[in-house]
Amino acid sequence: MSLINLIEFNCLGDDRGGLISLEQNKNIPFDIKRVYYILDTKKGVARGFHAHKDLQQVAVCVKGSCRFILDNGVQRESVILDKPNIGLYIDSMKWREMHDFSQDCVLMVIANHHYDEADYIRNYDDFLTVSVK
Ligand code: T46
């Protein structure tokens, strides 16, 4: 089974321009507790390199592009996000890395929990120990 789960959002735009609406438990498959966005990422910088014990997220590249790697400890897959109407669903216990940010990239992430550093697994060997059982 693929690790890459993409959600396509309806485009509600008209001749005035674009509009996309995100709603909890409708096109976002969980209760929304937090939204953050990553922008102005410096050239050549990669981010992520962690997993979450208990966090679901949907990542949307609302402007520009970046490449996600998702890894469950056995499989590793890559996807380019470059459309504001496409969300990448990221389940808990998936190692994630973000690479190849375009200069104009604005990556918005919707999460089902508040920020909690204790939920992060930031060491890949620790991740493998708990994920591959
Ligand atoms: C993820 C990927 C896709 C906060 O204080 N609150 C927040 O909501 C977030 C997301 C981060 N922070 C702090 C924690 C660190 O001191 O901001 C700093 C940078 O966070 P981090 O290095 O974890 O950022 P990324 O880009 O590596 O990862 C982020 C999310 O943290 C993570 O949950 O799945 O984006």
Coordinates of C-alpha atoms and ligand atoms in Angstrom, one line a residue:
M1 CA 0.0 0.0 0.0
S2 CA 1.3 3.4 -0.9
L3 CA 2.4 5.8 1.8
I4 CA 1.3 8.8 -0.4
N5 CA -2.3 9.7 0.3
L6 CA -3.3 12.8 -1.6
I7 CA -6.5 14.6 -1.0
E8 CA -7.9 16.7 -3.8
F9 CA -9.8 19.8 -2.7
N10 CA -12.6 21.4 -4.7
C11 CA -11.6 24.7 -6.4
L12 CA -14.4 27.2 -5.7
G13 CA -12.8 30.0 -7.6
D14 CA -14.5 31.9 -10.3
D15 CA -13.6 34.6 -12.8
R16 CA -12.3 36.8 -9.9
G17 CA -9.7 34.2 -8.9
G18 CA -9.2 31.1 -6.8
L19 CA -10.8 29.9 -3.5
I20 CA -10.3 26.7 -1.6
S21 CA -12.1 25.8 1.6
L22 CA -10.8 23.3 4.2
E23 CA -13.2 22.0 6.9
Q24 CA -12.6 19.6 9.7
N25 CA -14.1 16.1 9.2
K26 CA -15.1 17.1 5.7
N27 CA -12.2 17.4 3.3
I28 CA -9.7 17.4 6.3
P29 CA -10.2 13.9 7.9
F30 CA -9.9 15.0 11.6
D31 CA -10.6 17.7 14.1
I32 CA -8.4 20.7 13.4
K33 CA -6.4 21.9 16.4
R34 CA -3.5 23.8 14.8
V35 CA -2.4 25.3 11.5
Y36 CA 1.1 26.4 10.8
Y37 CA 3.0 27.4 7.7
I38 CA 6.6 27.2 6.6
L39 CA 7.9 29.9 4.3
D40 CA 11.1 31.7 3.2
T41 CA 13.0 28.4 3.5
K42 CA 16.6 29.0 2.6
K43 CA 18.1 27.5 -0.6
G44 CA 19.3 23.9 -0.1
V45 CA 17.7 23.5 3.3
A46 CA 15.8 20.3 4.1
R47 CA 13.4 20.1 7.1
G48 CA 11.5 17.5 9.0
F49 CA 13.6 14.4 9.8
H50 CA 11.2 13.2 12.5
A51 CA 8.1 11.2 13.0
H52 CA 5.2 11.8 15.4
K53 CA 3.9 9.2 17.8
D54 CA 0.3 10.5 17.7
L55 CA -0.4 13.3 15.2
Q56 CA -2.3 13.4 12.0
Q57 CA -1.6 16.2 9.5
V58 CA -2.4 17.4 6.1
A59 CA 0.3 19.4 4.2
V60 CA -0.7 21.7 1.4
C61 CA 1.8 23.7 -0.7
V62 CA -0.3 26.8 -1.1
K63 CA 2.4 28.5 -3.2
G64 CA 5.5 27.2 -4.9
S65 CA 6.7 23.6 -4.4
C66 CA 8.5 21.2 -2.2
R67 CA 9.2 17.4 -2.1
F68 CA 8.1 15.2 0.8
I69 CA 9.6 11.9 1.7
L70 CA 7.5 9.6 3.8
D71 CA 8.9 6.5 5.4
N72 CA 7.2 3.8 7.6
G73 CA 10.5 2.1 8.5
V74 CA 10.1 -0.4 5.6
Q75 CA 9.0 1.6 2.6
R76 CA 10.2 5.1 1.6
E77 CA 8.3 7.2 -0.9
S78 CA 8.6 10.7 -2.4
V79 CA 6.0 13.1 -3.7
I80 CA 6.2 16.7 -5.0
L81 CA 3.6 19.1 -3.7
D82 CA 3.0 22.0 -6.1
K83 CA -0.7 22.6 -6.2
P84 CA -2.8 24.5 -3.7
N85 CA -5.8 22.1 -4.2
I86 CA -3.8 19.0 -3.2
G87 CA -3.2 17.9 0.4
L88 CA -0.8 15.2 1.6
Y89 CA -2.3 13.2 4.5
I90 CA 0.5 12.3 6.9
D91 CA -0.5 9.8 9.5
S92 CA 1.3 9.2 12.9
M93 CA 4.4 7.0 12.9
K94 CA 5.6 8.1 9.5
W95 CA 9.1 9.5 9.2
R96 CA 8.9 12.7 7.1
E97 CA 11.5 14.9 5.3
M98 CA 10.9 18.0 3.2
H99 CA 13.3 18.8 0.5
D100 CA 13.7 21.0 -2.7
F101 CA 11.7 24.0 -1.4
S102 CA 11.2 26.5 -4.1
Q103 CA 12.1 30.1 -3.1
D104 CA 8.5 31.1 -3.1
C105 CA 7.2 28.0 -1.3
V106 CA 4.6 28.4 1.4
L107 CA 3.8 25.1 3.0
M108 CA 0.7 25.1 5.2
V109 CA 0.2 22.2 7.6
I110 CA -3.1 21.4 9.4
A111 CA -2.8 19.2 12.5
N112 CA -5.2 17.4 14.8
H113 CA -3.2 18.3 18.0
H114 CA -1.6 21.3 19.6
Y115 CA 2.2 21.5 19.4
D116 CA 3.9 19.0 21.7
E117 CA 7.6 18.3 21.5
A118 CA 7.1 15.1 23.5
D119 CA 5.2 13.7 20.5
Y120 CA 8.3 13.9 18.2
I121 CA 10.7 11.1 17.4
R122 CA 13.7 13.0 16.1
N123 CA 16.2 10.1 15.8
Y124 CA 15.8 7.7 12.9
D125 CA 17.2 4.7 14.8
D126 CA 14.7 5.3 17.6
F127 CA 11.9 5.5 15.0
L128 CA 13.0 2.2 13.4
T129 CA 13.0 0.6 16.9
V130 CA 9.4 1.5 17.5
S131 CA 8.0 1.4 14.0
V132 CA 9.3 -2.0 12.7
K133 CA 7.8 -4.5 15.0
Ligands
T46_1 C1 6.0 18.3 10.8 C2 6.6 19.0 9.6 C3 5.8 18.7 8.3 C4 6.4 25.3 17.6 O1 6.7 25.9 18.6 N1 5.0 25.1 17.3 C5 4.7 24.4 16.1 O2 3.4 24.3 15.9 C6 5.7 23.9 15.3 C7 5.3 23.1 14.0 C8 7.0 24.0 15.6 N2 7.3 24.7 16.7 C9 8.7 25.0 17.0 C10 9.5 23.7 17.3 C11 10.9 24.1 16.9 O3 11.6 24.8 17.9 O4 9.3 25.5 15.9 C12 10.7 25.0 15.7 C13 10.8 24.4 14.3 O5 10.1 23.2 14.3 P1 10.6 21.9 13.5 O6 12.1 21.9 13.5 O7 10.0 20.7 14.1 O8 10.1 22.1 12.1 P2 10.1 21.2 10.8 O9 9.9 22.0 9.6 O10 11.3 20.3 10.8 O11 8.8 20.2 11.0 C14 7.5 20.8 11.0 C15 6.7 20.3 12.2 O12 7.4 20.6 13.4 C16 6.4 18.8 12.1 O13 5.4 18.5 13.1 O14 5.4 17.2 10.7 O15 6.8 20.4 9.7

